[in-house]
Amino acid sequence: MSTPAIHAALQQMQSLSAQAANTTAPQAAAGQGGFAAELANSIQRINRLQQSANAKATAFQAGDPNVALNDVMVDMQKASVAFQMGLQVRNRLVSAYRDVMNMQV
């Protein structure tokens, strides 16, 4: 990994750490947009991760010297984990919906 990539990764980790430390931001965002908006944002983030990973893989396959194999693999794993998380959330939502629909009134 190159030095700029290491600095970028470190900066990203620091920003995520700062976001995790700020406990009021998620509550305010959830109050404004609601569950549907947050779900839509999550799906968009998953889509962006997948598109970015595919673009980086395509650039690596084309022989771009600025794209390293380890960066491609890390981005592919991030996209895969994000997709699996989204799939699990969907499964839980469907299960909860079925439970509510099967309740006796």
Tab-separated table of N, CA and C in Angstrom:
chain	number	residue	atom	x	y	z
A	1	MET	N	0.853	-1.169	0.000
A	1	MET	CA	0.000	0.000	0.000
A	1	MET	C	0.894	1.226	0.000
A	2	SER	N	0.540	2.221	-0.786
A	2	SER	CA	1.345	3.423	-0.892
A	2	SER	C	1.075	4.349	0.292
A	3	THR	N	1.976	5.293	0.477
A	3	THR	CA	1.854	6.235	1.587
A	3	THR	C	0.573	7.062	1.504
A	4	PRO	N	0.194	7.608	0.331
A	4	PRO	CA	-1.079	8.351	0.289
A	4	PRO	C	-2.283	7.474	0.629
A	5	ALA	N	-2.239	6.210	0.218
A	5	ALA	CA	-3.349	5.314	0.535
A	5	ALA	C	-3.422	5.047	2.037
A	6	ILE	N	-2.273	4.932	2.682
A	6	ILE	CA	-2.239	4.718	4.131
A	6	ILE	C	-2.798	5.943	4.853
A	7	HIS	N	-2.393	7.127	4.388
A	7	HIS	CA	-2.902	8.355	5.005
A	7	HIS	C	-4.411	8.491	4.790
A	8	ALA	N	-4.886	8.128	3.609
A	8	ALA	CA	-6.322	8.199	3.339
A	8	ALA	C	-7.082	7.230	4.234
A	9	ALA	N	-6.552	6.016	4.406
A	9	ALA	CA	-7.205	5.034	5.266
A	9	ALA	C	-7.207	5.503	6.720
A	10	LEU	N	-6.102	6.091	7.156
A	10	LEU	CA	-6.019	6.601	8.520
A	10	LEU	C	-7.008	7.735	8.731
A	11	GLN	N	-7.109	8.626	7.749
A	11	GLN	CA	-8.051	9.729	7.855
A	11	GLN	C	-9.492	9.215	7.892
A	12	GLN	N	-9.782	8.196	7.088
A	12	GLN	CA	-11.115	7.627	7.086
A	12	GLN	C	-11.434	6.991	8.438
A	13	MET	N	-10.481	6.280	9.026
A	13	MET	CA	-10.703	5.664	10.334
A	13	MET	C	-10.915	6.728	11.400
A	14	GLN	N	-10.170	7.830	11.322
A	14	GLN	CA	-10.336	8.900	12.305
A	14	GLN	C	-11.702	9.558	12.173
A	15	SER	N	-12.174	9.754	10.943
A	15	SER	CA	-13.492	10.365	10.769
A	15	SER	C	-14.588	9.427	11.256
A	16	LEU	N	-14.435	8.117	11.020
A	16	LEU	CA	-15.413	7.157	11.526
A	16	LEU	C	-15.415	7.120	13.048
A	17	SER	N	-14.229	7.244	13.641
A	17	SER	CA	-14.124	7.276	15.089
A	17	SER	C	-14.821	8.511	15.652
A	18	ALA	N	-14.643	9.648	14.974
A	18	ALA	CA	-15.301	10.879	15.424
A	18	ALA	C	-16.818	10.756	15.294
A	19	GLN	N	-17.287	10.114	14.221
A	19	GLN	CA	-18.721	9.922	14.052
A	19	GLN	C	-19.279	9.000	15.123
A	20	ALA	N	-18.525	7.963	15.469
A	20	ALA	CA	-18.985	7.025	16.491
A	20	ALA	C	-19.032	7.691	17.862
A	21	ALA	N	-18.117	8.616	18.116
A	21	ALA	CA	-18.090	9.300	19.401
A	21	ALA	C	-19.244	10.282	19.542
A	22	ASN	N	-19.743	10.801	18.430
A	22	ASN	CA	-20.845	11.760	18.460
A	22	ASN	C	-22.165	10.995	18.499
A	23	THR	N	-22.775	10.917	19.657
A	23	THR	CA	-23.983	10.105	19.810
A	23	THR	C	-25.253	10.848	19.452
A	24	THR	N	-25.222	12.177	19.342
A	24	THR	CA	-26.443	12.915	19.049
A	24	THR	C	-26.753	12.960	17.561
A	25	ALA	N	-25.771	12.808	16.694
A	25	ALA	CA	-26.001	12.928	15.250
A	25	ALA	C	-26.933	11.846	14.705
A	26	PRO	N	-26.745	10.565	15.035
A	26	PRO	CA	-27.667	9.569	14.486
A	26	PRO	C	-29.107	9.761	14.951
A	27	GLN	N	-29.289	10.198	16.188
A	27	GLN	CA	-30.643	10.401	16.684
A	27	GLN	C	-31.311	11.556	15.958
A	28	ALA	N	-30.576	12.623	15.706
A	28	ALA	CA	-31.139	13.775	15.008
A	28	ALA	C	-31.458	13.409	13.562
A	29	ALA	N	-30.566	12.655	12.923
A	29	ALA	CA	-30.800	12.263	11.531
A	29	ALA	C	-31.994	11.322	11.434
A	30	ALA	N	-32.125	10.417	12.388
A	30	ALA	CA	-33.242	9.478	12.355
A	30	ALA	C	-34.555	10.203	12.609
A	31	GLY	N	-34.529	11.230	13.451
A	31	GLY	CA	-35.736	11.971	13.738
A	31	GLY	C	-36.208	12.783	12.539
A	32	GLN	N	-35.284	13.273	11.731
A	32	GLN	CA	-35.656	14.107	10.590
A	32	GLN	C	-36.173	13.282	9.419
A	33	GLY	N	-35.435	12.222	9.055
A	33	GLY	CA	-35.796	11.482	7.860
A	33	GLY	C	-36.658	10.272	8.116
A	34	GLY	N	-36.530	9.700	9.267
A	34	GLY	CA	-37.290	8.515	9.581
A	34	GLY	C	-36.621	7.247	9.084
A	35	PHE	N	-37.320	6.163	9.316
A	35	PHE	CA	-36.768	4.851	8.991
A	35	PHE	C	-36.619	4.647	7.497
A	36	ALA	N	-37.603	5.064	6.724
A	36	ALA	CA	-37.563	4.862	5.269
A	36	ALA	C	-36.400	5.607	4.646
A	37	ALA	N	-36.133	6.824	5.102
A	37	ALA	CA	-35.021	7.600	4.560
A	37	ALA	C	-33.683	6.956	4.918
A	38	GLU	N	-33.577	6.471	6.140
A	38	GLU	CA	-32.328	5.825	6.555
A	38	GLU	C	-32.105	4.526	5.790
A	39	LEU	N	-33.166	3.781	5.545
A	39	LEU	CA	-33.059	2.552	4.763
A	39	LEU	C	-32.634	2.861	3.334
A	40	ALA	N	-33.217	3.888	2.737
A	40	ALA	CA	-32.843	4.284	1.379
A	40	ALA	C	-31.385	4.734	1.318
A	41	ASN	N	-30.934	5.481	2.329
A	41	ASN	CA	-29.534	5.914	2.379
A	41	ASN	C	-28.594	4.718	2.495
A	42	SER	N	-28.979	3.745	3.281
A	42	SER	CA	-28.146	2.550	3.436
A	42	SER	C	-28.040	1.781	2.121
A	43	ILE	N	-29.133	1.651	1.424
A	43	ILE	CA	-29.111	0.956	0.134
A	43	ILE	C	-28.246	1.715	-0.862
A	44	GLN	N	-28.325	3.038	-0.844
A	44	GLN	CA	-27.479	3.841	-1.733
A	44	GLN	C	-25.998	3.681	-1.395
A	45	ARG	N	-25.663	3.615	-0.098
A	45	ARG	CA	-24.261	3.414	0.298
A	45	ARG	C	-23.762	2.052	-0.171
A	46	ILE	N	-24.593	1.034	-0.036
A	46	ILE	CA	-24.208	-0.300	-0.500
A	46	ILE	C	-23.987	-0.279	-2.006
A	47	ASN	N	-24.854	0.382	-2.733
A	47	ASN	CA	-24.721	0.480	-4.177
A	47	ASN	C	-23.438	1.210	-4.563
A	48	ARG	N	-23.134	2.313	-3.862
A	48	ARG	CA	-21.900	3.051	-4.162
A	48	ARG	C	-20.667	2.202	-3.893
A	49	LEU	N	-20.686	1.427	-2.807
A	49	LEU	CA	-19.549	0.547	-2.505
A	49	LEU	C	-19.360	-0.488	-3.610
A	50	GLN	N	-20.447	-1.068	-4.076
A	50	GLN	CA	-20.353	-2.067	-5.134
A	50	GLN	C	-19.869	-1.454	-6.441
A	51	GLN	N	-20.365	-0.273	-6.782
A	51	GLN	CA	-19.931	0.381	-8.008
A	51	GLN	C	-18.461	0.759	-7.943
A	52	SER	N	-18.026	1.242	-6.784
A	52	SER	CA	-16.626	1.615	-6.611
A	52	SER	C	-15.718	0.391	-6.720
A	53	ALA	N	-16.123	-0.703	-6.103
A	53	ALA	CA	-15.321	-1.930	-6.169
A	53	ALA	C	-15.244	-2.458	-7.595
A	54	ASN	N	-16.371	-2.418	-8.303
A	54	ASN	CA	-16.365	-2.880	-9.692
A	54	ASN	C	-15.515	-1.987	-10.579
A	55	ALA	N	-15.570	-0.676	-10.360
A	55	ALA	CA	-14.756	0.250	-11.148
A	55	ALA	C	-13.270	0.016	-10.894
A	56	LYS	N	-12.920	-0.213	-9.623
A	56	LYS	CA	-11.520	-0.448	-9.293
A	56	LYS	C	-11.047	-1.778	-9.874
A	57	ALA	N	-11.899	-2.801	-9.852
A	57	ALA	CA	-11.533	-4.096	-10.428
A	57	ALA	C	-11.345	-3.975	-11.941
A	58	THR	N	-12.221	-3.228	-12.576
A	58	THR	CA	-12.105	-3.032	-14.019
A	58	THR	C	-10.823	-2.281	-14.355
A	59	ALA	N	-10.498	-1.259	-13.561
A	59	ALA	CA	-9.262	-0.502	-13.793
A	59	ALA	C	-8.039	-1.391	-13.597
A	60	PHE	N	-8.088	-2.258	-12.589
A	60	PHE	CA	-6.951	-3.167	-12.356
A	60	PHE	C	-6.806	-4.141	-13.520
A	61	GLN	N	-7.919	-4.668	-14.013
A	61	GLN	CA	-7.887	-5.606	-15.129
A	61	GLN	C	-7.391	-4.929	-16.402
A	62	ALA	N	-7.653	-3.633	-16.534
A	62	ALA	CA	-7.195	-2.893	-17.709
A	62	ALA	C	-5.714	-2.546	-17.620
A	63	GLY	N	-5.107	-2.769	-16.463
A	63	GLY	CA	-3.669	-2.537	-16.309
A	63	GLY	C	-3.313	-1.168	-15.775
A	64	ASP	N	-4.226	-0.504	-15.102
A	64	ASP	CA	-3.944	0.810	-14.524
A	64	ASP	C	-2.868	0.661	-13.450
A	65	PRO	N	-1.737	1.364	-13.587
A	65	PRO	CA	-0.653	1.208	-12.605
A	65	PRO	C	-0.968	1.843	-11.254
A	66	ASN	N	-1.995	2.679	-11.170
A	66	ASN	CA	-2.338	3.333	-9.906
A	66	ASN	C	-3.258	2.497	-9.027
A	67	VAL	N	-3.671	1.326	-9.517
A	67	VAL	CA	-4.583	0.470	-8.761
A	67	VAL	C	-3.841	-0.803	-8.358
A	68	ALA	N	-3.743	-1.018	-7.049
A	68	ALA	CA	-3.056	-2.206	-6.534
A	68	ALA	C	-4.071	-3.321	-6.267
A	69	LEU	N	-3.623	-4.545	-6.376
A	69	LEU	CA	-4.494	-5.697	-6.175
A	69	LEU	C	-5.085	-5.717	-4.774
A	70	ASN	N	-4.279	-5.374	-3.772
A	70	ASN	CA	-4.799	-5.415	-2.404
A	70	ASN	C	-5.913	-4.380	-2.201
A	71	ASP	N	-5.821	-3.228	-2.860
A	71	ASP	CA	-6.898	-2.242	-2.766
A	71	ASP	C	-8.178	-2.769	-3.405
A	72	VAL	N	-8.024	-3.459	-4.524
A	72	VAL	CA	-9.182	-4.044	-5.198
A	72	VAL	C	-9.844	-5.080	-4.295
A	73	MET	N	-9.035	-5.940	-3.699
A	73	MET	CA	-9.582	-6.998	-2.845
A	73	MET	C	-10.268	-6.422	-1.604
A	74	VAL	N	-9.681	-5.386	-1.020
A	74	VAL	CA	-10.291	-4.769	0.165
A	74	VAL	C	-11.630	-4.140	-0.205
A	75	ASP	N	-11.670	-3.437	-1.333
A	75	ASP	CA	-12.931	-2.828	-1.753
A	75	ASP	C	-13.982	-3.879	-2.081
A	76	MET	N	-13.573	-4.976	-2.686
A	76	MET	CA	-14.523	-6.047	-2.983
A	76	MET	C	-15.077	-6.655	-1.691
A	77	GLN	N	-14.225	-6.824	-0.687
A	77	GLN	CA	-14.693	-7.373	0.588
A	77	GLN	C	-15.625	-6.404	1.308
A	78	LYS	N	-15.308	-5.105	1.254
A	78	LYS	CA	-16.196	-4.112	1.858
A	78	LYS	C	-17.572	-4.170	1.211
A	79	ALA	N	-17.598	-4.244	-0.112
A	79	ALA	CA	-18.871	-4.310	-0.826
A	79	ALA	C	-19.624	-5.592	-0.479
A	80	SER	N	-18.895	-6.697	-0.363
A	80	SER	CA	-19.523	-7.966	-0.036
A	80	SER	C	-20.120	-7.947	1.373
A	81	VAL	N	-19.368	-7.426	2.329
A	81	VAL	CA	-19.862	-7.358	3.709
A	81	VAL	C	-21.065	-6.424	3.795
A	82	ALA	N	-21.007	-5.294	3.096
A	82	ALA	CA	-22.133	-4.361	3.104
A	82	ALA	C	-23.374	-5.008	2.490
A	83	PHE	N	-23.188	-5.747	1.398
A	83	PHE	CA	-24.326	-6.413	0.766
A	83	PHE	C	-24.915	-7.473	1.686
A	84	GLN	N	-24.061	-8.262	2.335
A	84	GLN	CA	-24.552	-9.290	3.257
A	84	GLN	C	-25.304	-8.659	4.432
A	85	MET	N	-24.805	-7.525	4.923
A	85	MET	CA	-25.501	-6.822	5.999
A	85	MET	C	-26.869	-6.354	5.521
A	86	GLY	N	-26.925	-5.785	4.328
A	86	GLY	CA	-28.204	-5.346	3.771
A	86	GLY	C	-29.170	-6.500	3.591
A	87	LEU	N	-28.651	-7.632	3.162
A	87	LEU	CA	-29.480	-8.818	2.983
A	87	LEU	C	-30.040	-9.304	4.323
A	88	GLN	N	-29.213	-9.280	5.368
A	88	GLN	CA	-29.678	-9.694	6.692
A	88	GLN	C	-30.734	-8.740	7.237
A	89	VAL	N	-30.549	-7.444	6.995
A	89	VAL	CA	-31.554	-6.467	7.431
A	89	VAL	C	-32.875	-6.728	6.712
A	90	ARG	N	-32.795	-6.979	5.402
A	90	ARG	CA	-34.014	-7.285	4.644
A	90	ARG	C	-34.691	-8.528	5.195
A	91	ASN	N	-33.908	-9.569	5.469
A	91	ASN	CA	-34.486	-10.808	6.008
A	91	ASN	C	-35.178	-10.566	7.350
A	92	ARG	N	-34.567	-9.761	8.194
A	92	ARG	CA	-35.175	-9.463	9.493
A	92	ARG	C	-36.456	-8.656	9.330
A	93	LEU	N	-36.442	-7.706	8.387
A	93	LEU	CA	-37.654	-6.911	8.146
A	93	LEU	C	-38.787	-7.779	7.624
A	94	VAL	N	-38.489	-8.667	6.711
A	94	VAL	CA	-39.518	-9.560	6.171
A	94	VAL	C	-40.049	-10.467	7.274
A	95	SER	N	-39.161	-10.969	8.112
A	95	SER	CA	-39.587	-11.821	9.217
A	95	SER	C	-40.476	-11.056	10.193
A	96	ALA	N	-40.095	-9.828	10.517
A	96	ALA	CA	-40.911	-9.012	11.427
A	96	ALA	C	-42.260	-8.703	10.803
A	97	TYR	N	-42.274	-8.418	9.510
A	97	TYR	CA	-43.542	-8.138	8.818
A	97	TYR	C	-44.455	-9.361	8.870
A	98	ARG	N	-43.908	-10.532	8.624
A	98	ARG	CA	-44.714	-11.764	8.681
A	98	ARG	C	-45.253	-12.006	10.085
A	99	ASP	N	-44.418	-11.747	11.101
A	99	ASP	CA	-44.869	-11.929	12.475
A	99	ASP	C	-46.039	-11.009	12.799
A	100	VAL	N	-45.935	-9.752	12.344
A	100	VAL	CA	-47.005	-8.791	12.614
A	100	VAL	C	-48.261	-9.210	11.857
A	101	MET	N	-48.123	-9.652	10.631
A	101	MET	CA	-49.293	-10.030	9.831
A	101	MET	C	-49.976	-11.277	10.382
A	102	ASN	N	-49.240	-12.145	11.059
A	102	ASN	CA	-49.812	-13.366	11.615
A	102	ASN	C	-50.389	-13.203	13.008
A	103	MET	N	-50.272	-11.999	13.565
A	103	MET	CA	-50.802	-11.768	14.902
A	103	MET	C	-52.331	-11.775	14.878
A	104	GLN	N	-52.894	-12.343	15.945
A	104	GLN	CA	-54.343	-12.343	16.113
A	104	GLN	C	-54.755	-10.996	16.732
A	105	VAL	N	-55.803	-10.419	16.188
A	105	VAL	CA	-56.269	-9.138	16.720
A	105	VAL	C	-57.466	-9.337	17.606
